[in-house]
GROMACS .gro file of C-alpha atoms in nm:
model
  447
    1MET     CA    1   8.757  11.643  12.212
    2ARG     CA    2   8.929  11.469  11.914
    3ILE     CA    3   8.824  11.619  11.602
    4VAL     CA    4   8.804  11.228  11.446
    5GLY     CA    5   8.529  11.172  11.636
    6LEU     CA    6   8.315  11.521  11.557
    7ILE     CA    7   8.429  11.434  11.184
    8LEU     CA    8   8.239  11.054  11.234
    9ILE     CA    9   7.932  11.209  11.368
   10GLY     CA   10   7.933  11.484  11.092
   11PHE     CA   11   7.928  11.233  10.851
   12ALA     CA   12   7.706  11.016  10.998
   13CYS     CA   13   7.426  11.288  10.996
   14LEU     CA   14   7.509  11.358  10.633
   15VAL     CA   15   7.509  11.000  10.547
   16PRO     CA   16   7.137  10.975  10.470
   17LEU     CA   17   7.099  11.262  10.225
   18TYR     CA   18   7.261  11.013   9.996
   19TRP     CA   19   6.940  10.872   9.987
   20PHE     CA   20   6.692  11.213  10.046
   21THR     CA   21   6.852  11.379   9.811
   22PRO     CA   22   6.687  11.152   9.488
   23LEU     CA   23   6.342  11.129   9.684
   24ALA     CA   24   6.325  11.562   9.621
   25ALA     CA   25   6.238  11.476   9.282
   26ALA     CA   26   5.885  11.351   9.333
   27ARG     CA   27   5.812  11.428   9.675
   28ASP     CA   28   5.782  11.802   9.852
   29PRO     CA   29   6.116  11.912   9.911
   30VAL     CA   30   5.988  12.090  10.241
   31ALA     CA   31   5.818  11.786  10.380
   32LEU     CA   32   6.116  11.588  10.295
   33PHE     CA   33   6.393  11.805  10.460
   34SER     CA   34   6.178  11.819  10.758
   35GLN     CA   35   6.192  11.404  10.789
   36TYR     CA   36   6.552  11.409  10.737
   37ILE     CA   37   6.642  11.665  11.000
   38GLY     CA   38   6.395  11.421  11.202
   39SER     CA   39   6.580  11.161  11.104
   40THR     CA   40   6.896  11.340  11.187
   41ALA     CA   41   6.794  11.413  11.537
   42LEU     CA   42   6.729  11.031  11.575
   43VAL     CA   43   7.076  10.969  11.493
   44LEU     CA   44   7.226  11.183  11.745
   45MET     CA   45   7.042  11.084  12.020
   46GLY     CA   46   7.110  10.711  11.895
   47ILE     CA   47   7.519  10.785  11.906
   48ASN     CA   48   7.433  11.040  12.226
   49GLN     CA   49   7.271  10.708  12.426
   50PHE     CA   50   7.605  10.514  12.338
   51LEU     CA   51   7.854  10.781  12.450
   52ALA     CA   52   7.648  10.729  12.828
   53THR     CA   53   7.765  10.427  12.802
   54ARG     CA   54   8.111  10.445  12.865
   55ALA     CA   55   8.237  10.204  12.666
   56PRO     CA   56   8.575  10.068  12.616
   57GLY     CA   57   8.709  10.250  12.339
   58LEU     CA   58   8.532  10.587  12.298
   59GLU     CA   59   8.798  10.785  12.490
   60THR     CA   60   9.013  10.671  12.169
   61VAL     CA   61   8.749  10.827  11.952
   62PHE     CA   62   8.613  11.071  12.120
   63GLY     CA   63   8.885  11.229  12.362
   64PRO     CA   64   8.897  11.211  12.747
   65LEU     CA   65   8.579  11.127  12.901
   66ASP     CA   66   8.511  11.463  13.055
   67ARG     CA   67   8.499  11.594  12.712
   68ILE     CA   68   8.269  11.352  12.618
   69TYR     CA   69   8.030  11.473  12.849
   70VAL     CA   70   8.033  11.779  12.747
   71LEU     CA   71   7.973  11.643  12.385
   72HIS     CA   72   7.713  11.435  12.487
   73LYS     CA   73   7.567  11.737  12.649
   74TRP     CA   74   7.543  11.971  12.321
   75LEU     CA   75   7.477  11.641  12.107
   76GLY     CA   76   7.146  11.638  12.342
   77VAL     CA   77   7.083  11.991  12.314
   78GLY     CA   78   7.142  11.973  11.879
   79ALA     CA   79   6.902  11.670  11.869
   80MET     CA   80   6.638  11.919  12.066
   81ILE     CA   81   6.669  12.198  11.812
   82LEU     CA   82   6.663  11.960  11.533
   83LEU     CA   83   6.320  11.812  11.647
   84GLY     CA   84   6.184  12.117  11.738
   85LEU     CA   85   6.228  12.245  11.341
   86HIS     CA   86   6.115  11.914  11.249
   87ASP     CA   87   5.813  11.979  11.420
   88ILE     CA   88   5.752  12.332  11.327
   89ILE     CA   89   5.837  12.225  10.987
   90ASP     CA   90   5.544  12.013  10.791
   91ALA     CA   91   5.624  11.675  10.720
   92GLU     CA   92   5.303  11.527  10.566
   93MET     CA   93   5.322  11.449  10.228
   94ASN     CA   94   5.042  11.365   9.965
   95GLY     CA   95   5.010  10.985   9.836
   96LEU     CA   96   5.142  10.778  10.120
   97ARG     CA   97   4.972  10.527  10.321
   98GLY     CA   98   5.062  10.450  10.630
   99GLY     CA   99   5.008  10.149  10.824
  100ALA     CA  100   4.782  10.023  11.127
  101LEU     CA  101   4.962  10.240  11.347
  102ALA     CA  102   5.048  10.534  11.195
  103GLY     CA  103   4.794  10.765  11.349
  104ILE     CA  104   4.922  10.584  11.717
  105ALA     CA  105   5.273  10.718  11.597
  106GLU     CA  106   5.224  11.026  11.489
  107ASP     CA  107   5.077  11.104  11.875
  108ILE     CA  108   5.368  10.940  12.016
  109GLY     CA  109   5.590  11.139  11.836
  110GLU     CA  110   5.427  11.422  11.984
  111VAL     CA  111   5.458  11.291  12.358
  112SER     CA  112   5.822  11.212  12.273
  113LEU     CA  113   5.892  11.509  12.165
  114TYR     CA  114   5.809  11.724  12.476
  115GLY     CA  115   5.924  11.477  12.702
  116LEU     CA  116   6.259  11.495  12.568
  117LEU     CA  117   6.249  11.875  12.513
  118ILE     CA  118   6.143  11.896  12.935
  119LEU     CA  119   6.396  11.611  13.035
  120VAL     CA  120   6.683  11.792  12.835
  121LEU     CA  121   6.581  12.153  12.953
  122ALA     CA  122   6.607  11.974  13.336
  123SER     CA  123   6.987  11.808  13.177
  124VAL     CA  124   7.102  12.201  13.155
  125ILE     CA  125   6.920  12.385  13.442
  126THR     CA  126   7.258  12.356  13.656
  127PHE     CA  127   7.083  12.456  14.004
  128ILE     CA  128   6.862  12.143  14.010
  129PRO     CA  129   6.959  11.899  14.262
  130TYR     CA  130   7.188  11.644  14.140
  131HIS     CA  131   6.974  11.313  14.248
  132LEU     CA  132   6.674  11.475  14.093
  133TRP     CA  133   6.866  11.564  13.743
  134LYS     CA  134   7.006  11.208  13.756
  135TRP     CA  135   6.679  11.006  13.886
  136SER     CA  136   6.532  11.266  13.542
  137HIS     CA  137   6.780  11.183  13.301
  138ARG     CA  138   6.762  10.862  13.330
  139LEU     CA  139   6.380  10.883  13.157
  140ILE     CA  140   6.528  11.026  12.831
  141GLY     CA  141   6.577  10.687  12.679
  142ILE     CA  142   6.204  10.594  12.738
  143PHE     CA  143   6.108  10.947  12.575
  144PHE     CA  144   6.414  10.837  12.264
  145PHE     CA  145   6.187  10.472  12.234
  146LEU     CA  146   5.870  10.671  12.171
  147GLY     CA  147   6.053  10.862  11.914
  148ALA     CA  148   6.182  10.521  11.763
  149PHE     CA  149   5.835  10.407  11.759
  150HIS     CA  150   5.719  10.722  11.554
  151PHE     CA  151   6.003  10.662  11.320
  152PHE     CA  152   5.917  10.297  11.251
  153PHE     CA  153   5.539  10.334  11.224
  154ILE     CA  154   5.465  10.662  11.082
  155GLU     CA  155   5.401  10.781  10.709
  156LYS     CA  156   5.717  10.856  10.510
  157PRO     CA  157   5.822  10.817  10.169
  158PHE     CA  158   6.042  10.524  10.235
  159SER     CA  159   6.017  10.128  10.363
  160ASN     CA  160   6.194  10.019  10.684
  161VAL     CA  161   6.383   9.804  10.498
  162ASP     CA  162   6.495  10.037  10.226
  163PRO     CA  163   6.878  10.106  10.298
  164LEU     CA  164   6.714  10.454  10.447
  165GLY     CA  165   6.496  10.311  10.646
  166LEU     CA  166   6.763  10.072  10.787
  167TYR     CA  167   7.038  10.290  10.825
  168ILE     CA  168   6.816  10.516  11.090
  169SER     CA  169   6.725  10.222  11.200
  170ALA     CA  170   7.021  10.094  11.325
  171PHE     CA  171   7.099  10.441  11.546
  172CYS     CA  172   6.742  10.351  11.709
  173LEU     CA  173   6.849   9.984  11.817
  174LEU     CA  174   7.202  10.137  11.920
  175GLY     CA  175   6.996  10.368  12.147
  176ILE     CA  176   6.747  10.185  12.246
  177VAL     CA  177   6.990   9.875  12.358
  178SER     CA  178   7.291  10.119  12.497
  179TYR     CA  179   6.997  10.283  12.705
  180ALA     CA  180   6.833   9.898  12.820
  181TRP     CA  181   7.227   9.834  12.899
  182MET     CA  182   7.275  10.143  13.125
  183SER     CA  183   6.938  10.137  13.307
  184LEU     CA  184   6.866   9.745  13.284
  185LEU     CA  185   7.158   9.536  13.236
  186ARG     CA  186   7.449   9.688  13.388
  187PRO     CA  187   7.275   9.765  13.728
  188LEU     CA  188   7.285   9.387  13.761
  189ALA     CA  189   7.593   9.282  13.586
  190PRO     CA  190   7.880   9.275  13.811
  191ARG     CA  191   8.078   9.604  13.728
  192GLY     CA  192   8.406   9.738  13.840
  193HIS     CA  193   8.625   9.664  14.066
  194ARG     CA  194   8.580   9.571  14.414
  195TYR     CA  195   8.779   9.793  14.716
  196THR     CA  196   8.751   9.789  15.104
  197VAL     CA  197   8.769  10.172  15.263
  198ARG     CA  198   9.102  10.121  15.455
  199SER     CA  199   9.086  10.474  15.574
  200VAL     CA  200   8.960  10.762  15.621
  201ARG     CA  201   9.068  11.148  15.730
  202HIS     CA  202   8.819  11.462  15.747
  203PHE     CA  203   9.027  11.794  15.728
  204GLY     CA  204   8.859  12.160  15.602
  205GLY     CA  205   8.591  12.059  15.383
  206LEU     CA  206   8.803  11.733  15.214
  207SER     CA  207   8.706  11.367  15.286
  208GLU     CA  208   9.034  11.164  15.230
  209ILE     CA  209   8.969  10.817  15.148
  210GLU     CA  210   9.215  10.493  15.128
  211LEU     CA  211   9.044  10.217  14.924
  212ALA     CA  212   9.237   9.860  14.954
  213PRO     CA  213   9.176   9.648  14.672
  214LYS     CA  214   9.019   9.325  14.699
  215GLY     CA  215   9.203   9.081  14.456
  216ARG     CA  216   9.300   9.281  14.158
  217GLY     CA  217   9.256   9.674  14.185
  218LEU     CA  218   9.245   9.879  13.831
  219ARG     CA  219   9.558  10.013  13.695
  220HIS     CA  220   9.585  10.352  13.602
  221LYS     CA  221   9.820  10.675  13.556
  222PRO     CA  222   9.895  11.056  13.779
  223GLY     CA  223   9.626  11.253  13.654
  224GLN     CA  224   9.336  11.040  13.597
  225PHE     CA  225   9.021  10.988  13.768
  226ALA     CA  226   8.719  10.701  13.820
  227PHE     CA  227   8.382  10.678  13.942
  228VAL     CA  228   8.341  10.555  14.307
  229SER     CA  229   8.069  10.393  14.496
  230ILE     CA  230   8.011  10.333  14.816
  231ALA     CA  231   7.681  10.233  14.923
  232ALA     CA  232   7.681  10.219  15.308
  233GLY     CA  233   7.903  10.512  15.326
  234GLY     CA  234   7.613  10.796  15.180
  235LEU     CA  235   7.747  10.697  14.799
  236PRO     CA  236   7.535  10.477  14.620
  237ALA     CA  237   7.533  10.594  14.275
  238GLU     CA  238   7.895  10.648  14.076
  239HIS     CA  239   8.049  10.962  14.102
  240PRO     CA  240   8.356  11.077  13.966
  241PHE     CA  241   8.648  11.176  14.170
  242SER     CA  242   9.026  11.216  14.052
  243PHE     CA  243   9.303  11.006  14.196
  244SER     CA  244   9.481  11.218  14.507
  245ALA     CA  245   9.811  10.971  14.498
  246ALA     CA  246  10.015  10.844  14.233
  247PRO     CA  247   9.998  10.442  14.183
  248ARG     CA  248  10.119  10.185  14.477
  249ARG     CA  249  10.236   9.898  14.449
  250ASP     CA  250   9.972   9.744  14.707
  251GLY     CA  251   9.670   9.866  14.473
  252VAL     CA  252   9.601  10.109  14.730
  253LEU     CA  253   9.386  10.426  14.601
  254ARG     CA  254   9.352  10.737  14.755
  255PHE     CA  255   9.043  11.018  14.689
  256SER     CA  256   8.993  11.336  14.837
  257ILE     CA  257   8.684  11.493  14.802
  258LYS     CA  258   8.533  11.776  14.858
  259ASP     CA  259   8.189  11.814  15.065
  260ALA     CA  260   8.061  11.991  14.749
  261GLY     CA  261   7.673  11.820  14.729
  262ASP     CA  262   7.394  11.636  14.911
  263ASP     CA  263   7.584  11.292  14.849
  264THR     CA  264   7.939  11.403  14.929
  265ARG     CA  265   7.826  11.566  15.287
  266ARG     CA  266   7.654  11.232  15.325
  267LEU     CA  267   7.976  11.032  15.259
  268ARG     CA  268   8.125  11.234  15.546
  269ARG     CA  269   7.899  11.192  15.792
  270LYS     CA  270   7.844  10.802  15.691
  271VAL     CA  271   8.196  10.644  15.553
  272GLU     CA  272   8.376  10.431  15.783
  273PRO     CA  273   8.669  10.177  15.769
  274GLY     CA  274   8.579   9.852  15.612
  275MET     CA  275   8.288   9.935  15.420
  276ALA     CA  276   8.257   9.797  15.093
  277ALA     CA  277   8.381  10.031  14.752
  278THR     CA  278   8.330   9.974  14.426
  279VAL     CA  279   8.556  10.143  14.178
  280SER     CA  280   8.563  10.156  13.808
  281GLY     CA  281   8.789  10.336  13.527
  282PRO     CA  282   9.008  10.469  13.539
  283HIS     CA  283   8.938  10.738  13.297
  284GLY     CA  284   9.125  11.095  13.156
  285ARG     CA  285   9.393  11.200  12.961
  286PHE     CA  286   9.540  11.469  13.206
  287ILE     CA  287   9.846  11.319  13.173
  288LEU     CA  288  10.240  11.453  13.202
  289PRO     CA  289  10.416  11.509  12.797
  290THR     CA  290  10.715  11.282  12.744
  291ASP     CA  291  10.967  11.604  12.624
  292ARG     CA  292  11.162  11.816  12.887
  293ASP     CA  293  10.986  12.158  12.840
  294PRO     CA  294  10.892  12.363  13.131
  295GLN     CA  295  10.564  12.320  13.299
  296VAL     CA  296  10.333  12.506  13.458
  297TRP     CA  297  10.023  12.342  13.740
  298ILE     CA  298   9.778  12.564  13.855
  299GLY     CA  299   9.490  12.359  14.097
  300ALA     CA  300   9.278  12.575  14.269
  301GLY     CA  301   9.114  12.457  14.562
  302VAL     CA  302   8.977  12.058  14.552
  303GLY     CA  303   9.180  12.117  14.210
  304ILE     CA  304   9.475  12.024  14.345
  305THR     CA  305   9.418  11.664  14.408
  306PRO     CA  306   9.514  11.555  14.037
  307PHE     CA  307   9.817  11.728  14.097
  308LEU     CA  308   9.865  11.547  14.421
  309ALA     CA  309   9.916  11.212  14.217
  310LEU     CA  310  10.127  11.414  13.946
  311ALA     CA  311  10.352  11.559  14.144
  312GLU     CA  312  10.420  11.181  14.371
  313SER     CA  313  10.510  11.061  14.026
  314LEU     CA  314  10.768  11.288  13.959
  315ARG     CA  315  10.970  11.040  14.191
  316HIS     CA  316  11.039  10.801  13.948
  317LYS     CA  317  10.954  11.025  13.605
  318ARG     CA  318  11.226  11.252  13.504
  319THR     CA  319  11.024  11.586  13.320
  320GLY     CA  320  11.121  11.934  13.231
  321PRO     CA  321  11.087  12.157  13.543
  322VAL     CA  322  10.746  12.205  13.718
  323ARG     CA  323  10.601  12.499  13.862
  324LEU     CA  324  10.309  12.442  14.083
  325TYR     CA  325  10.033  12.732  14.169
  326TYR     CA  326   9.842  12.595  14.483
  327CYS     CA  327   9.553  12.843  14.470
  328VAL     CA  328   9.354  12.848  14.788
  329ARG     CA  329   9.093  13.140  14.931
  330GLU     CA  330   9.253  13.110  15.323
  331ARG     CA  331   9.499  12.960  15.509
  332GLU     CA  332   9.313  12.683  15.669
  333ASP     CA  333   9.220  12.557  15.272
  334ILE     CA  334   9.574  12.437  15.200
  335PRO     CA  335   9.558  12.078  15.347
  336TYR     CA  336   9.835  11.966  15.127
  337ALA     CA  337  10.096  12.215  15.133
  338LEU     CA  338  10.297  12.017  15.399
  339GLU     CA  339  10.306  11.710  15.143
  340LEU     CA  340  10.344  11.926  14.822
  341GLU     CA  341  10.665  12.086  15.008
  342ALA     CA  342  10.774  11.749  15.109
  343ILE     CA  343  10.813  11.616  14.740
  344ALA     CA  344  10.926  11.935  14.592
  345GLU     CA  345  11.280  11.897  14.847
  346GLU     CA  346  11.291  11.542  14.735
  347VAL     CA  347  11.275  11.586  14.345
  348GLY     CA  348  11.413  11.895  14.314
  349ASP     CA  349  11.250  12.021  14.010
  350LEU     CA  350  10.915  12.115  14.184
  351ASP     CA  351  10.905  12.504  14.261
  352LEU     CA  352  10.531  12.517  14.499
  353THR     CA  353  10.352  12.829  14.500
  354VAL     CA  354  10.091  12.903  14.758
  355VAL     CA  355   9.829  13.207  14.625
  356ASN     CA  356   9.629  13.280  14.885
  357SER     CA  357   9.342  13.515  14.766
  358ALA     CA  358   9.266  13.571  15.129
  359GLU     CA  359   9.527  13.777  15.168
  360GLY     CA  360   9.504  13.978  14.871
  361VAL     CA  361   9.704  13.769  14.563
  362ARG     CA  362   9.554  13.621  14.293
  363LEU     CA  363   9.700  13.466  14.030
  364THR     CA  364   9.730  13.652  13.712
  365PRO     CA  365   9.892  13.552  13.397
  366ASP     CA  366  10.130  13.861  13.399
  367ARG     CA  367  10.242  13.699  13.699
  368VAL     CA  368  10.265  13.342  13.559
  369ALA     CA  369  10.472  13.473  13.237
  370ALA     CA  370  10.673  13.684  13.485
  371ASP     CA  371  10.760  13.360  13.687
  372LEU     CA  372  10.900  13.208  13.360
  373GLY     CA  373  11.113  13.488  13.259
  374GLY     CA  374  10.866  13.573  12.969
  375ASP     CA  375  10.880  13.280  12.742
  376LEU     CA  376  10.564  13.077  12.760
  377GLY     CA  377  10.622  12.983  12.369
  378THR     CA  378  10.769  12.658  12.518
  379ALA     CA  379  10.600  12.542  12.805
  380HIS     CA  380  10.293  12.324  12.905
  381VAL     CA  381  10.028  12.457  13.146
  382PHE     CA  382   9.818  12.236  13.339
  383PHE     CA  383   9.510  12.377  13.482
  384CYS     CA  384   9.193  12.232  13.731
  385GLY     CA  385   9.011  12.461  13.874
  386PRO     CA  386   8.649  12.648  13.839
  387VAL     CA  387   8.570  12.755  13.469
  388GLY     CA  388   8.586  13.101  13.499
  389MET     CA  389   8.910  13.122  13.603
  390ARG     CA  390   9.041  12.880  13.335
  391LYS     CA  391   8.894  13.062  13.098
  392ALA     CA  392   9.034  13.415  13.198
  393LEU     CA  393   9.396  13.267  13.274
  394LYS     CA  394   9.371  13.051  12.907
  395GLY     CA  395   9.312  13.380  12.733
  396GLY     CA  396   9.562  13.579  12.886
  397LEU     CA  397   9.847  13.305  12.917
  398ILE     CA  398   9.797  13.269  12.476
  399LEU     CA  399   9.804  13.647  12.441
  400LYS     CA  400  10.139  13.611  12.613
  401GLY     CA  401  10.275  13.369  12.389
  402LEU     CA  402  10.126  13.004  12.489
  403ARG     CA  403  10.031  12.767  12.216
  404ALA     CA  404   9.678  12.679  12.278
  405SER     CA  405   9.735  12.296  12.215
  406ARG     CA  406   9.950  12.307  12.541
  407PHE     CA  407   9.717  12.466  12.770
  408HIS     CA  408   9.586  12.109  12.911
  409PHE     CA  409   9.287  12.106  13.156
  410GLU     CA  410   8.984  11.842  13.285
  411GLU     CA  411   8.668  11.963  13.296
  412PHE     CA  412   8.616  12.056  13.681
  413GLN     CA  413   8.202  12.029  13.640
  414MET     CA  414   8.062  11.783  13.446
  415ARG     CA  415   7.770  11.865  13.494
  416THR     CA  416   7.720  12.214  13.304
  417GLY     CA  417   7.484  12.466  13.169
  418ILE     CA  418   7.477  12.589  12.821
  419GLY     CA  419   7.492  12.955  12.918
  420LEU     CA  420   7.140  13.010  13.064
  421GLY     CA  421   7.233  13.181  13.354
  422ALA     CA  422   7.479  13.425  13.206
  423LEU     CA  423   7.198  13.496  12.969
  424ALA     CA  424   6.982  13.586  13.205
  425ALA     CA  425   7.218  13.784  13.449
  426TRP     CA  426   7.273  13.972  13.084
  427LEU     CA  427   6.922  14.064  13.049
  428TRP     CA  428   6.851  14.151  13.397
  429ASP     CA  429   7.175  14.409  13.403
  430ARG     CA  430   7.009  14.532  13.099
  431GLY     CA  431   6.648  14.574  13.193
  432ALA     CA  432   6.805  14.747  13.547
  433HIS     CA  433   7.029  14.980  13.325
  434ALA     CA  434   6.664  15.056  13.112
  435VAL     CA  435   6.496  15.118  13.401
  436GLU     CA  436   6.760  15.387  13.545
  437LYS     CA  437   6.789  15.521  13.186
  438ARG     CA  438   6.394  15.622  13.204
  439ARG     CA  439   6.450  15.755  13.556
  440ALA     CA  440   6.715  15.961  13.487
  441VAL     CA  441   6.517  16.089  13.188
  442GLY     CA  442   6.215  16.142  13.427
  443ALA     CA  443   6.424  16.343  13.634
  444SER     CA  444   6.579  16.572  13.366
  445ALA     CA  445   6.247  16.616  13.246
  446THR     CA  446   6.067  16.736  13.584
  447ASP     CA  447   6.406  16.973  13.668
   0.00000   0.00000   0.00000
């Protein structure tokens, strides 16, 4: 994500201090601090609702959409921490007179807090099925509205028409309008580009779908992704998929979709040629650099899809030498090997290597460095695949001389947790270790 976006969010959270600080001379500073962090939580949630709209220009300020989703998650977690602190730290002040709705606003604030807490936790617990998560996620805006109601009518040492009140209110309105657009207006408005399913192929665990435009189609770059909806084909809600082919003159788009969940498995069973589809986008910044430095592409499993489009683009774009590692788990799991081999023979600068873990072969930083002759200082590395594999390769390659800024990747899973699974596994291991230690001590004492 881009640093300018993070700076703007941080600045937006600090601005209220300009008005809160003078109030501390005449008010309880602890209660005032509680009101500040509660107000900051509303600012973050208002920004977060706006980020969810995928409005034009957001990627320019905050970075690629996959990074925006990560930012969206952590802003939500951060806002909930602030709301929790606001609830714990007493915000009541003596000498304040509230309006007729002040008491109701207090109760509604409690409803908002616990509703948001439950829904945010549901968002970061990744084993909850996607359709249930998506349904529950839509309710967050309702509880945010209740939180805004709490702010508008609760007792506070400033008026809603004061500069501070107007500032916080602006972010509340931004969030409410963004939520109303996404939940009520956007579903009714024409969106995306209209396509027709031209062909469908199934092989292995993939469904390859080609979409022909009805009229003017979207224009994309190799390496980007779009949101696809095929209502009659079992995919009524938009899902993000990478383009698996470079832009074509006839505007036909190709997507290679893994059967990874209920929706994509239903798509495999139901999608047929002739069905109507909607595509919105494109999004992403997984795009080749303009220099001629050597490049390493690593696609694991279905993570090969953006590299199919990038490989096709080499027919028309000159770049540095490219070494592509196609990482698979079994021999039957390489549906695009022949296609990539044909492209490699044609363009010359593309060197394809299939890394099959079923044969006991794994891609390691040592192997990548050795294949590049030990020179990683000038190389670019592009990765698309599981998070664990990405972290292991990135850390090892940086230790061998790769510049961190030259390791390019997209979030393979846009819906990610906050490490609760890892924490639970660590606690389980620690508990099991403690039990084993007690048993060993008991056995030793018996002997």
